CSV table of C-alpha atoms in Angstrom, one decimal:
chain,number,residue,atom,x,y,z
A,8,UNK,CA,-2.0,-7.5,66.4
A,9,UNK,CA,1.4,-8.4,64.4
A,10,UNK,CA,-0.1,-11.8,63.8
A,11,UNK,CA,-3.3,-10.0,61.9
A,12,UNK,CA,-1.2,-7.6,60.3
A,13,UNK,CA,1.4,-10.7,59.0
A,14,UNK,CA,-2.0,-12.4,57.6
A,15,UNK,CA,-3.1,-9.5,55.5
A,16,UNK,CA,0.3,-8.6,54.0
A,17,UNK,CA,0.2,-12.4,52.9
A,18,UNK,CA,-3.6,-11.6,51.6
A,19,UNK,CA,-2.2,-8.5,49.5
A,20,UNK,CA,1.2,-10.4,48.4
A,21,UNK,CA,-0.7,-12.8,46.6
A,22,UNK,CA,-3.1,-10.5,45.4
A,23,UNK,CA,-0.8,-8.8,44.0
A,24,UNK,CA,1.0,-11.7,42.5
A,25,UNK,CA,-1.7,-12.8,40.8
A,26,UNK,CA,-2.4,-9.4,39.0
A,27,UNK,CA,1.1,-9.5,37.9
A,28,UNK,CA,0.8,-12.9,36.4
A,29,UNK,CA,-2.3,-11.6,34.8
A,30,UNK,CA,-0.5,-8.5,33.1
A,31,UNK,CA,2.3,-10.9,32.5
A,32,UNK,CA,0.0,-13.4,29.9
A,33,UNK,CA,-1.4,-10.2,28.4
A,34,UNK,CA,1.5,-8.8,28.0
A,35,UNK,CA,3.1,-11.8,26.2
A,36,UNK,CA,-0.5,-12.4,24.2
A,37,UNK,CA,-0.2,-9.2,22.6
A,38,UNK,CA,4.0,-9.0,22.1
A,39,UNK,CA,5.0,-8.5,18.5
A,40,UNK,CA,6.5,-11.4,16.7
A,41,UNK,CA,9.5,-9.8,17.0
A,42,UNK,CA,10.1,-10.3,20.9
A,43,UNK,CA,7.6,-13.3,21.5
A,44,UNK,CA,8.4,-16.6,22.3
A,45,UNK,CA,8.0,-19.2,19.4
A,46,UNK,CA,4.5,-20.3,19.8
A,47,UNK,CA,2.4,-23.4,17.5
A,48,UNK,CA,2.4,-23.2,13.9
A,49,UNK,CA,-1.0,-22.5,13.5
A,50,UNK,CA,-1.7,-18.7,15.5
A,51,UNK,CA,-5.3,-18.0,17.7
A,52,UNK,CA,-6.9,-15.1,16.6
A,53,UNK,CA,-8.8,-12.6,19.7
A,54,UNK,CA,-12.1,-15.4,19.7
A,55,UNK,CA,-10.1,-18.3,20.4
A,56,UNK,CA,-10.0,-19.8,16.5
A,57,UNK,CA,-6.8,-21.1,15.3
A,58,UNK,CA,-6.0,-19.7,11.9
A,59,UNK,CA,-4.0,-21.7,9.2
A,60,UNK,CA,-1.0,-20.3,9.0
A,61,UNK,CA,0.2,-19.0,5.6
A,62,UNK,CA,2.9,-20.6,3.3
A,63,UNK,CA,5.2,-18.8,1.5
A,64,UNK,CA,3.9,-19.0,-1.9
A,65,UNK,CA,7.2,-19.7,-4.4
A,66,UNK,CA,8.3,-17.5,-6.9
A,67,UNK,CA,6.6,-17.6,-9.7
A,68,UNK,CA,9.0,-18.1,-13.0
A,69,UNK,CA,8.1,-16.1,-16.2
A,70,UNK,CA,7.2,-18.4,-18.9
A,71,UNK,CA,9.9,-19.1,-21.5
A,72,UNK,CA,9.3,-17.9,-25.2
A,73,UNK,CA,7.6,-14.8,-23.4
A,74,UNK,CA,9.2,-12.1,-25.7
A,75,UNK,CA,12.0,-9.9,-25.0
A,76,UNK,CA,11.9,-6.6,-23.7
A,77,UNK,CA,9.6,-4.2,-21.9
A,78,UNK,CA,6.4,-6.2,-21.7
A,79,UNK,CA,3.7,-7.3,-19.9
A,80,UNK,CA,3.2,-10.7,-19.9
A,81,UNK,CA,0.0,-12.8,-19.6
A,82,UNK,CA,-0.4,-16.6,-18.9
A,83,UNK,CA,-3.8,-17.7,-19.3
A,84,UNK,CA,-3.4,-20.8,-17.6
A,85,UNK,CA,-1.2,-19.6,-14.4
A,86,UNK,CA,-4.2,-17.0,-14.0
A,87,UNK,CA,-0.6,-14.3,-13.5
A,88,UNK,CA,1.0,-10.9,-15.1
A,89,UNK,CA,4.6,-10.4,-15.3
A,90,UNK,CA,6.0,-6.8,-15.8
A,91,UNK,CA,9.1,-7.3,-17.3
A,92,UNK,CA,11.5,-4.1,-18.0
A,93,UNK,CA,14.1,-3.6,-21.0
A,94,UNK,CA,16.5,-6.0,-20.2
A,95,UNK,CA,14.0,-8.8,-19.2
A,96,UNK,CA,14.0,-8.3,-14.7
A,97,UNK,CA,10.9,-9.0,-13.7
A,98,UNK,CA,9.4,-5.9,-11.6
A,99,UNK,CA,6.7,-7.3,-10.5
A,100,UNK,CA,4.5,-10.6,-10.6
A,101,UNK,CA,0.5,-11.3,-9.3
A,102,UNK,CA,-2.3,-13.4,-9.8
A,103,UNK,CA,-5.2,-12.2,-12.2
A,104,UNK,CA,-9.0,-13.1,-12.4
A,105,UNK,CA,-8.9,-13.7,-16.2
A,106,UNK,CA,-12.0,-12.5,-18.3
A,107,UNK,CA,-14.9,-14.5,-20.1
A,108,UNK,CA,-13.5,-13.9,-23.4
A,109,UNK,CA,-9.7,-14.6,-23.4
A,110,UNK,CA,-7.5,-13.5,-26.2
A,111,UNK,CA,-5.5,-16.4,-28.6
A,112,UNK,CA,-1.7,-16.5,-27.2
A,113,UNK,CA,0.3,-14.0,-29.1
A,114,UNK,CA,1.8,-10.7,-29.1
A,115,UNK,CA,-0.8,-7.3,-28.7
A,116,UNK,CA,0.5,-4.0,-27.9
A,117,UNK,CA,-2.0,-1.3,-25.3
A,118,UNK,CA,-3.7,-0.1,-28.3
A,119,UNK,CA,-5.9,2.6,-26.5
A,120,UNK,CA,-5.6,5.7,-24.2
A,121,UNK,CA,-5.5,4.1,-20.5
A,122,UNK,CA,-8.3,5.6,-18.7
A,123,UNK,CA,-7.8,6.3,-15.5
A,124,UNK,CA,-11.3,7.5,-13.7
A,125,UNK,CA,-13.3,4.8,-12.2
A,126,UNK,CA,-16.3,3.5,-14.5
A,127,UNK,CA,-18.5,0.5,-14.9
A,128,UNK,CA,-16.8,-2.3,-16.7
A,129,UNK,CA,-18.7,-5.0,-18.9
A,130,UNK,CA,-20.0,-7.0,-16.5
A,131,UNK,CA,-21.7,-3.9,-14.3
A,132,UNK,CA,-18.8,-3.5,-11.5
A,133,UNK,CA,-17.3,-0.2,-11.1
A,134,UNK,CA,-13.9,-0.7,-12.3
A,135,UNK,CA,-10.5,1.8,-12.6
A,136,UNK,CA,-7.1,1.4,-14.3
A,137,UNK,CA,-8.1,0.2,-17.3
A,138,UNK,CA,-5.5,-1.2,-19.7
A,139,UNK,CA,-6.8,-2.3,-23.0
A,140,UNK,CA,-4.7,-4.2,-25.6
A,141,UNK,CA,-7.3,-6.9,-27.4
A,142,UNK,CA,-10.5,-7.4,-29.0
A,143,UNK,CA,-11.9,-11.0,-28.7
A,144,UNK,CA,-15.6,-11.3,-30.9
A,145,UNK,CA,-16.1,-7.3,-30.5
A,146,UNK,CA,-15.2,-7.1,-26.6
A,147,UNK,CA,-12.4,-4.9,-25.6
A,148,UNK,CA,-9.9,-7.1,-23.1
A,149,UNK,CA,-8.4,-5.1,-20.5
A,150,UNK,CA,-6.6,-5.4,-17.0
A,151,UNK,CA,-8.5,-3.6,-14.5
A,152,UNK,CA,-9.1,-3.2,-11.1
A,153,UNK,CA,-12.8,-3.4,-9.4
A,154,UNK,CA,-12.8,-0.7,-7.2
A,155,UNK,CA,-14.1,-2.9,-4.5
A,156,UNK,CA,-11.0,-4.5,-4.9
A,157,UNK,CA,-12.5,-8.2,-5.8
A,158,UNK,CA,-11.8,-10.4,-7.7
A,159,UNK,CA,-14.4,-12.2,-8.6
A,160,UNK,CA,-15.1,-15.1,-11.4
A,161,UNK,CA,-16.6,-13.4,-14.5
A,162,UNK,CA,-20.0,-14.8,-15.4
A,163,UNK,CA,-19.6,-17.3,-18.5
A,164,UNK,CA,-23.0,-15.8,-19.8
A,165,UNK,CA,-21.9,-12.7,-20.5
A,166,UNK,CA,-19.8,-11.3,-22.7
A,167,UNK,CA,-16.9,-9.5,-20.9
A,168,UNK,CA,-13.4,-8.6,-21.2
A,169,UNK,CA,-11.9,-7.1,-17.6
A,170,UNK,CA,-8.9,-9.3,-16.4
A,171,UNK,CA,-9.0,-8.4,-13.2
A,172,UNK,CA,-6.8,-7.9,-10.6
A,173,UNK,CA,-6.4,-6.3,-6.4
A,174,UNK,CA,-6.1,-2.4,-6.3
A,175,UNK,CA,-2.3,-2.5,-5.6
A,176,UNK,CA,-1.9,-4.7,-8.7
A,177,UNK,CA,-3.9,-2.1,-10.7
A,178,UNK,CA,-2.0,0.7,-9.7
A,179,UNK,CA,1.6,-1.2,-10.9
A,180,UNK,CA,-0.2,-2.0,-14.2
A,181,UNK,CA,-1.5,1.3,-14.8
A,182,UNK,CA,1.9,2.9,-14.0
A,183,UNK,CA,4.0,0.5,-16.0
A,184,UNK,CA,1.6,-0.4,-19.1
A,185,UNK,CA,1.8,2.8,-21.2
A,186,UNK,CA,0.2,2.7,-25.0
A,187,UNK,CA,2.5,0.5,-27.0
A,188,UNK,CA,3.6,-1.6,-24.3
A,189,UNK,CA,4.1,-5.0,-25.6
A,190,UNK,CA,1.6,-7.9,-23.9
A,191,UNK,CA,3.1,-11.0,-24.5
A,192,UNK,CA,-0.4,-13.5,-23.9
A,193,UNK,CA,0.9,-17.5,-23.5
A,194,UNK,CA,-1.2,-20.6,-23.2
C-alpha cells in the first residue's frame, strides 16, 4: 500500500507543479511594466500580434519670428499650435488637422465670442470649442474639436474653415484662447 500511495503523491506533486508554472506565466504576462522583466522591443497584444512600439516623438521647437507674448501660434506647414504665455514658455504644444482654406502667415487676434456648445461645423461634423480668429474668401477659420474626436483631412471641394484638433487639445485651446488672444500664423 505505501508503494501506491508514494505513486499518487508523485501524480498530485506534479500536478500541482504544473498549475503553478501555469499561474506563474500568467502572472508575469499580465505584470505591470513596472515589476516585469524587460521583454522585446516590439510588445504582443492579447491575440498574439506584435505591436510597433512607440517612439518618443521630440519636442517640437516653436518657430522663430513667432511674436512675443501671450499667443497662439500656428504653423501651417508643421500641421502644430503652440500656446505660448506672457513671457514666451510654451504651455502646451499638438498636432492640428489644418482646414481647406488656410489663412496668409500673419498676425490675427480671436475676433469673435468662443462658443462653447457643440454644433455642426462647415464641412457637416458636429464640432465644439470653437475658436475663430480669420476669414479666408468669406469662411470663418477656427480651431475646433469634432466631437467624435477625429481628425480627419478636410475635403478640398468644399469650402471650410475648422483646424482641427483631439478633444483634450480643444479643451486647452478653448481655455487659453480668450477674444483678443494674439494668433501668430507662420509659413
Amino acid at each position: 500500500m505505501a508503494r501506491g500511495s508514494s505513486g499518487i503523491v508523485a501524480g498530485l506533486t506534479a500536478a500541482a507543479l504544473a498549475v503553478v508554472g501555469v499561474l506563474a506565466y500568467q502572472a508575469s504576462a499580465n505584470a505591470p511594466d513596472s515589476v516585469a522583466a524587460p521583454g522585446p522591443a516590439a510588445s504582443v497584444t492579447a491575440t498574439g500580434q506584435a505591436k510597433p512600439t512607440k517612439k518618443a516623438e521630440p519636442p517640437a521647437v516653436l518657430p522663430a519670428d513667432s511674436g512675443t507674448g501671450k499667443r497662439v501660434v500656428y504653423a501651417l506647414a508643421d500641421r502644430r499650435v503652440w500656446l505660448v504665455d506672457e513671457a514666451g514658455k510654451v504651455l502646451r504644444t499638438f498636432p492640428v488637422m489644418p482646414s481647406a482654406l488656410n489663412p496668409q502667415p500673419g498676425t490675427y487676434r480671436v475676433a469673435t465670442p468662443r462658443q462653447g456648445p457643440a454644433t455642426k461645423g462647415s464641412d457637416g461634423v458636429m464640432i465644439e470649442h470653437v475658436v475663430r480668429f480669420a476669414t479666408v474668401d468669406g469662411v470663418s477659420v477656427g480651431f475646433s474639436a469634432a466631437v467624435d474626436g477625429s481628425m480627419k483631412s478636410p475635403d478640398p471641394s468644399l469650402k471650410t474653415g475648422g483646424v482641427r484638433m483631439s478633444r483634450t487639445d480643444g479643451n486647452a485651446m478653448w481655455d487659453f484662447a480668450a477674444v483678443s488672444t494674439a494668433v501668430i500664423v507662420v509659413p
